[in-house]
Coordinates of C-alpha atoms and ligand atoms in Angstrom, one line a residue:
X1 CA 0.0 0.0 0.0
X2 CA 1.3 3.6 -0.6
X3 CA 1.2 6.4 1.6
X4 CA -0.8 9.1 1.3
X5 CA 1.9 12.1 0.6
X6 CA 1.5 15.2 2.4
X7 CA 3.1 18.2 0.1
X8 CA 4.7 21.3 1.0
X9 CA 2.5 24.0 -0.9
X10 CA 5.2 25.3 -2.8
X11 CA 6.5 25.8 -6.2
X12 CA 7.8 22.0 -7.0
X13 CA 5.6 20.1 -4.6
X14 CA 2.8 21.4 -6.8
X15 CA 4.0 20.5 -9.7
X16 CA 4.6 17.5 -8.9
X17 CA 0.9 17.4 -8.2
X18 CA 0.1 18.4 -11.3
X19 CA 2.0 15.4 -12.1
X20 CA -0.1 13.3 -10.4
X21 CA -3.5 14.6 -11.5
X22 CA -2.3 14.3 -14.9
X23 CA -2.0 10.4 -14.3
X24 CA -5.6 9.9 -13.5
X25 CA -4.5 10.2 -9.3
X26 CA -6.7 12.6 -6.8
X27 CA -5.0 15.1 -5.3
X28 CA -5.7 16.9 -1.7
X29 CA -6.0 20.6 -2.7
X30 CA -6.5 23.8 -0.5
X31 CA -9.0 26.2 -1.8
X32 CA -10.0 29.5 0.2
X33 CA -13.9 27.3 1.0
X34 CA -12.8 23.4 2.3
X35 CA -9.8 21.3 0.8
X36 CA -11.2 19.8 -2.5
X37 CA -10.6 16.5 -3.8
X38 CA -9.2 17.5 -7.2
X39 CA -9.0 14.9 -10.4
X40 CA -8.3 16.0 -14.0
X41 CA -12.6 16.8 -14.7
X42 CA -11.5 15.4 -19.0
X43 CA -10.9 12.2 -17.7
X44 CA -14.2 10.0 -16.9
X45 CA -11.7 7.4 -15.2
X46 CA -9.9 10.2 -12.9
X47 CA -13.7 11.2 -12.0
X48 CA -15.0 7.8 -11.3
X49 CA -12.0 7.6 -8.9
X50 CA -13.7 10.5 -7.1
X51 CA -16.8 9.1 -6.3
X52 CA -14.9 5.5 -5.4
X53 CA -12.9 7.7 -3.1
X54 CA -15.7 9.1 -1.2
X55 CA -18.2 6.5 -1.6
X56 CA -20.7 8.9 -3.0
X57 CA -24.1 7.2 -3.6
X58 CA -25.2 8.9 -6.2
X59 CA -23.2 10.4 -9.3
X60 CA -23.7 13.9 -7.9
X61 CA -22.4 16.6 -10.5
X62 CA -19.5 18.0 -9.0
X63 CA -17.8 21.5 -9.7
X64 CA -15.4 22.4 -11.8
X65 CA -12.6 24.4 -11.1
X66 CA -10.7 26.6 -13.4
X67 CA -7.9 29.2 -13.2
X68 CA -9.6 32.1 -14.6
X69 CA -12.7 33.4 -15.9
X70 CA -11.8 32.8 -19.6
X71 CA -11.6 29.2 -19.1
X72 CA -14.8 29.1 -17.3
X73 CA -16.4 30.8 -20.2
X74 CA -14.7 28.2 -22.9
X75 CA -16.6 25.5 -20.7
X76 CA -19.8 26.7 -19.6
X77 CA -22.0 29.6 -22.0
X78 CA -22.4 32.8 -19.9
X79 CA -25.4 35.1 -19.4
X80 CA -24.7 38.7 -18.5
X81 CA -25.9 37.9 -15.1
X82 CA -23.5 35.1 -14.8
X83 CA -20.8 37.3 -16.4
X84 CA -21.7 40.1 -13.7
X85 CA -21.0 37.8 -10.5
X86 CA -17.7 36.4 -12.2
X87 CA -16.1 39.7 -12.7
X88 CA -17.6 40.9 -9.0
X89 CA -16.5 38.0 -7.4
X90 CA -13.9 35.3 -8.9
X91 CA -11.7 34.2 -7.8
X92 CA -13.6 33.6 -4.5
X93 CA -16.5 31.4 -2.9
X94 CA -18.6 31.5 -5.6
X95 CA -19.8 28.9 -7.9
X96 CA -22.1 29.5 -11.1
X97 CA -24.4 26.3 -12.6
X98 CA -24.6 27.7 -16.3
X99 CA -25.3 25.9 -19.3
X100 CA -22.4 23.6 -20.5
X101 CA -21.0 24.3 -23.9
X102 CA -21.0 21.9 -26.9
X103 CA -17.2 19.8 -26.9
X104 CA -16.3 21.4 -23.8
X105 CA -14.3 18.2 -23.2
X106 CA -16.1 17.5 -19.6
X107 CA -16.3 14.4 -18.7
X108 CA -20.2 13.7 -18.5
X109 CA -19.5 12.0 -15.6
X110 CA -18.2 14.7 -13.8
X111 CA -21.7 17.2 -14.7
X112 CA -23.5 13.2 -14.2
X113 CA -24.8 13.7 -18.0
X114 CA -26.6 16.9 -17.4
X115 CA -26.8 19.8 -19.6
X116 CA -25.2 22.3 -17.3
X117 CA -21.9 22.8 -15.3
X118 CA -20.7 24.0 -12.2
X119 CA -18.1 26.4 -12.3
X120 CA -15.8 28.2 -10.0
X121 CA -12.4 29.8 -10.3
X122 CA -10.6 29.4 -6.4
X123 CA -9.1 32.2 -4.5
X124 CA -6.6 30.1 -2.9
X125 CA -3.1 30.9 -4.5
X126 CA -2.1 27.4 -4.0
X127 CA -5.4 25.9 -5.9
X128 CA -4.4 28.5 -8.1
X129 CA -1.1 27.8 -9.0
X130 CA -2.3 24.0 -9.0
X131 CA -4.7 24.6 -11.8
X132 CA -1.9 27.1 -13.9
X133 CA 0.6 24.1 -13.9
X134 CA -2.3 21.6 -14.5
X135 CA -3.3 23.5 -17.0
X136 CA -7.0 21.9 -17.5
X137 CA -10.0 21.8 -15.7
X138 CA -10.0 20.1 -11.9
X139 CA -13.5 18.1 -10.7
X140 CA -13.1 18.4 -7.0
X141 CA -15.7 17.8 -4.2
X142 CA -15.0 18.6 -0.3
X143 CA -12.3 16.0 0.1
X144 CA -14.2 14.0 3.0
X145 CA -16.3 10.4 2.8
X146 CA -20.0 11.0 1.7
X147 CA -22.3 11.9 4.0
X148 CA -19.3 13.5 6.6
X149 CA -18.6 16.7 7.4
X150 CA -16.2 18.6 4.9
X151 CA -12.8 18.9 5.9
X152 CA -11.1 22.2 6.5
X153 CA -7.5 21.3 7.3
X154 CA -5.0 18.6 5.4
X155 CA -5.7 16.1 8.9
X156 CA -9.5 16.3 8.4
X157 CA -8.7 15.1 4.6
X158 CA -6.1 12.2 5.7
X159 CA -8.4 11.2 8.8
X160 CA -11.6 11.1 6.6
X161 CA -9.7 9.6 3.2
X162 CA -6.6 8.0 4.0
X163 CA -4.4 6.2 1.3
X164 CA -7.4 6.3 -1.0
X165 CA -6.1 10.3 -2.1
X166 CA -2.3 9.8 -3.1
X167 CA -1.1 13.4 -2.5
X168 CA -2.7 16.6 -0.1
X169 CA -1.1 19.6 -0.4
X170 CA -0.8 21.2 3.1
X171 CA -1.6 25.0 3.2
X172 CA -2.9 25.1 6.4
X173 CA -6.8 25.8 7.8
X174 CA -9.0 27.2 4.9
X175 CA -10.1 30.9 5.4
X176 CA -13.4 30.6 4.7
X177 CA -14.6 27.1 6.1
X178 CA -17.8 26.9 4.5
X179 CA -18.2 25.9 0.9
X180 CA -18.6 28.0 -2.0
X181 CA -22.2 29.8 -3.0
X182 CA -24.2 27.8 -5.5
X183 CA -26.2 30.0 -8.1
X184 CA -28.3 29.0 -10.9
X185 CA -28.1 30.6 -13.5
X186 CA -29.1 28.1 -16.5
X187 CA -32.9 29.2 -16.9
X188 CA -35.4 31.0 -15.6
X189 CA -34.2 33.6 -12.4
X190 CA -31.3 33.2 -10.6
X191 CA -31.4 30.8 -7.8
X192 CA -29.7 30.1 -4.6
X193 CA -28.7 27.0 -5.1
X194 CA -26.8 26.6 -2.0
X195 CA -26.0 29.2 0.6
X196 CA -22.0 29.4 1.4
X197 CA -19.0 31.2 1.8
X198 CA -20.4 34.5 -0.1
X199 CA -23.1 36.2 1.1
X200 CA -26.2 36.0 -0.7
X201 CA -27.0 39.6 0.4
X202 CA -23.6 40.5 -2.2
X203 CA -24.9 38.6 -4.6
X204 CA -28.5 40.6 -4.9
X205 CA -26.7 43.7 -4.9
X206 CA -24.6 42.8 -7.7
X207 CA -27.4 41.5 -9.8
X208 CA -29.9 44.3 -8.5
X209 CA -32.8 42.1 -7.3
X210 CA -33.7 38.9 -5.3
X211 CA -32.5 35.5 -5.6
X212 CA -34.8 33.0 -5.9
X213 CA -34.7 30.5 -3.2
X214 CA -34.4 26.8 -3.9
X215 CA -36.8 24.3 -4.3
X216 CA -37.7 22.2 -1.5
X217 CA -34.7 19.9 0.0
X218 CA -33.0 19.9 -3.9
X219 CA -34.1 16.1 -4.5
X220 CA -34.2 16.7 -8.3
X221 CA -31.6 16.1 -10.7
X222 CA -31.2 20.1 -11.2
X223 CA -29.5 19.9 -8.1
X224 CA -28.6 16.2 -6.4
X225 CA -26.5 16.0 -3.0
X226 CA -28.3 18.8 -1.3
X227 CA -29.8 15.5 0.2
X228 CA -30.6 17.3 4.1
X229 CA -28.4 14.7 6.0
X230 CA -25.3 15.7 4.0
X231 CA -23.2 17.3 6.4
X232 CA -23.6 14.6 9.5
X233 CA -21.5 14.3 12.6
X234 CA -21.9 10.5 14.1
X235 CA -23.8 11.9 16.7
X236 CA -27.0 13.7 17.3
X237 CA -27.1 17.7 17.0
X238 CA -29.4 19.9 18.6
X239 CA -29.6 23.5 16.8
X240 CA -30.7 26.9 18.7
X241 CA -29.6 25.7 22.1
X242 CA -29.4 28.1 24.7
X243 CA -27.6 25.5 27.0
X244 CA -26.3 22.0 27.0
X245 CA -28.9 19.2 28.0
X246 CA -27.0 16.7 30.8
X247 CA -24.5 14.7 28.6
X248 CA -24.0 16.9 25.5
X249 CA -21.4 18.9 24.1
X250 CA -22.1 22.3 23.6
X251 CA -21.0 24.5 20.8
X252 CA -21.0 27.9 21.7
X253 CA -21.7 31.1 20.3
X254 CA -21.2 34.8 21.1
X255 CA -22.6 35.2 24.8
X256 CA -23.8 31.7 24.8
X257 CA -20.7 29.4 26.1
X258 CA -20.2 26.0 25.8
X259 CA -16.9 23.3 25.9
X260 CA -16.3 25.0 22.7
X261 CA -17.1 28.2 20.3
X262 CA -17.8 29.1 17.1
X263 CA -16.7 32.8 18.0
X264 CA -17.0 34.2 21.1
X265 CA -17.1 37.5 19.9
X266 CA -20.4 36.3 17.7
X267 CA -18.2 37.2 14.4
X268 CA -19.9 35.0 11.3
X269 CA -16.7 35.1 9.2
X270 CA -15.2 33.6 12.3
X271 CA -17.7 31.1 12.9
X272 CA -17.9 30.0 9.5
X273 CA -14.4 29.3 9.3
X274 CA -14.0 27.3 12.9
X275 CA -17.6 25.7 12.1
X276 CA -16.7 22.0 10.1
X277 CA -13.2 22.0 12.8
X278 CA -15.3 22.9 15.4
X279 CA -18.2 19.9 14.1
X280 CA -14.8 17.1 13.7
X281 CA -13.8 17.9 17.4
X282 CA -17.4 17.7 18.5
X283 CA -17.0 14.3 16.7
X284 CA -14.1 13.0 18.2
X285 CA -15.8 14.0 22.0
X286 CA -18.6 11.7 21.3
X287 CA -21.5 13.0 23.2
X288 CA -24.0 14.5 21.6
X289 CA -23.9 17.4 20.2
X290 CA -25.6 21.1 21.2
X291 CA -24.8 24.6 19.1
X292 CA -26.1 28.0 20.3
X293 CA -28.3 30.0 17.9
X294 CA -26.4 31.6 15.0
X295 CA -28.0 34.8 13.5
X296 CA -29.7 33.8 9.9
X297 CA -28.2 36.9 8.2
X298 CA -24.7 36.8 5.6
X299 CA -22.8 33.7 6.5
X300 CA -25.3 32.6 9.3
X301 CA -27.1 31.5 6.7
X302 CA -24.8 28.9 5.0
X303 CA -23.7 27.8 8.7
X304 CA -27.6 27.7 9.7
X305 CA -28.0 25.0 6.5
X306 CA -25.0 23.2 7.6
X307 CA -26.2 22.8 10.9
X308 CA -29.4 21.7 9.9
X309 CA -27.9 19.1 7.4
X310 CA -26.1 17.7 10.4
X311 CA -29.4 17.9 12.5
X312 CA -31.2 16.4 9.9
X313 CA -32.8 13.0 10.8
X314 CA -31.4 9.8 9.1
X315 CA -32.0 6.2 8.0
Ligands
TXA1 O1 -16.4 25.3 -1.9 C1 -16.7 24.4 -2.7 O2 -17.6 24.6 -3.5 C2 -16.0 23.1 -2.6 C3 -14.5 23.4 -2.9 C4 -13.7 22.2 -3.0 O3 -14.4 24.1 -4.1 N1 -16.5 22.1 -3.5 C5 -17.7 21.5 -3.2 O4 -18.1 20.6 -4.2 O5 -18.4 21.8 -2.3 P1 -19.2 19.5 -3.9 O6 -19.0 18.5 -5.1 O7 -19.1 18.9 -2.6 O8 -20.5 20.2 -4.1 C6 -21.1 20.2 -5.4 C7 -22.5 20.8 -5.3 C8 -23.5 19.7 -5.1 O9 -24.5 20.1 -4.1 C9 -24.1 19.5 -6.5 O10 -25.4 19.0 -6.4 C10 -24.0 21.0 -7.0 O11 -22.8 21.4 -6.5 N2 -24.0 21.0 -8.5 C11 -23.0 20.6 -9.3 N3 -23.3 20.7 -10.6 C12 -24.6 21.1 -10.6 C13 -25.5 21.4 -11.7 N4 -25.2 21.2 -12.9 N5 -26.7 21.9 -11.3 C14 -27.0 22.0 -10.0 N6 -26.2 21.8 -9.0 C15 -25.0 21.3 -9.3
MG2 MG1 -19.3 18.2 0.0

């Protein structure tokens, strides 16, 4: 068995990456949302090893990742809406579900035979760089095992993956710690797809009017693995607790304490970016699991649907 590599972020670990992803492996790879697990999106094999990797269920479309806007636009066909939100806010946490374009050289696998595409181009410099000296188009889900909770540091993508991703690049925590906005943008108004790492408020300003909200729980094949018990810890959460029932761990927030917090200081930005580290640690204690109420405004409301995910019921 090989060992999983763990790769300095720097100029000739990443190539040597590239390397890798250019042979069909999956690569561990920082972006400014959760670490990604990145395989060359061309090749239908490379993708199949993705959903092997993470024992997906369902072929889920994944996102696409690309350096730059110009080759977003040479694989999916942009509105002037969608054009609008790329130049306001890529690179960043933003992903845009246009229509994909005719010999775009996707594997179907990757957009699981639909007729539109995910796209994103990363902030992170080293996902950056990784897709400059890949120089193609990178599938990558959050690096973690279906059904777990995303993994925000190169540990949470070794603990939850193992030998089955032969290389993570190690740039330390991600800034943002939720993942990317989803907007659709392929038909009819935009819609929030999924709320993340950019505030949906931004996004309404840009495009001058409301986003329409999703439909029910996201079971259709528009939009697959919204499924509500995505995000799961092992154990039970509670959501909007003002204090920790006996024999839970609590999950604080602003003036609500608890064994640990999302941000004392009731930031958002910092809660979003402590939430998944704070949900593996909750993990690893066991008990169940209790979170104070988080504010549904900017990024309370992608760490809200996290929560919920995690609270969700499941078979
Ligand atoms: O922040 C992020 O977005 C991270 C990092 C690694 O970039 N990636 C990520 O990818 O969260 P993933 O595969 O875990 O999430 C993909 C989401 C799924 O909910 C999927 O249903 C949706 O994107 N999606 C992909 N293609 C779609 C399409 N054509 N139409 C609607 N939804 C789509
Ligand atoms: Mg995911």
């Amino acid at each position: 068995m090989s060992q999983t590599l763990i790769l300095q972020p720097e100029a000739e670990p990443i190539c040597y990456a590239a390397m890798l992803l250019s042979q069909g492996r999956l690569v561990g790879m920082p972006t400014e949302t959760v670490y990604g697990l990145a395989a060359d999106a061309r090749s239908g094999a490379a993708v199949a090893a993705i959903y092997e990797a993470k024992e997906r269920p369902a072929f889920n479309p994944l996102i696409i990742h690309a350096p730059d806007a110009d080759a977003a636009a040479a694989i999916g066909v942009f509105t002037d809406e969608a054009r609008a939100l790329a130049d306001a806010f890529w690179p960043g946490p933003l992903t845009l579900v246009v229509e994909l374009r005719d010999g775009a050289g996707i594997a179907s696998l990757a957009t699981a035979g639909l007729s539109t595409v995910a796209l994103r181009v990363p902030a992170h410099p080293v996902a950056r760089e990784l897709l400059r000296v890949f120089g193609g188009p990178l599938a990558a889900p959050s690096a973690n095992p279906s059904g777990r909770i995303s993994p925000t540091t190169a540990r949470h993508v070794l603990d939850g993956l193992g030998e089955r991703v032969a290389a993570v690049l190690d740039a330390g925590p991600c800034a943002v710690g939720v993942e990317s906005t989803i907007i659709g943008l392929a038909g009819g108004a935009p819609t929030l797809l999924r709320p993340g790492g950019l505030p949906a408020e931004e996004i309404e300003a840009v495009l001058g009017r409301k986003l329409a909200a999703a439909p029910a729980h996201h079971k259709t094949p528009s939009a697959p693995g919204q499924l509500l018990s995505h995000y799961a810890p092992r154990a039970r959460l509670r959501m909007n607790a003002e204090a920790p029932l006996p024999g839970e761990y609590m999950i604080g927030f602003g003036e609500t304490p608890g064994d640990d917090t999302l941000s004392a200081s009731g930031d958002l930005t910092e809660a979003a970016a402590r939430l998944f580290d704070a949900l593996h640690r909750a993990d690893r204690d066991g008990r169940d699991i209790a979170v104070a109420p988080v504010p549904e405004t900017r990024l309370g409301r992608a760490i809200n649907d996290r929560l919920r995910r995690a609270a969700a019921p499941r078979g």
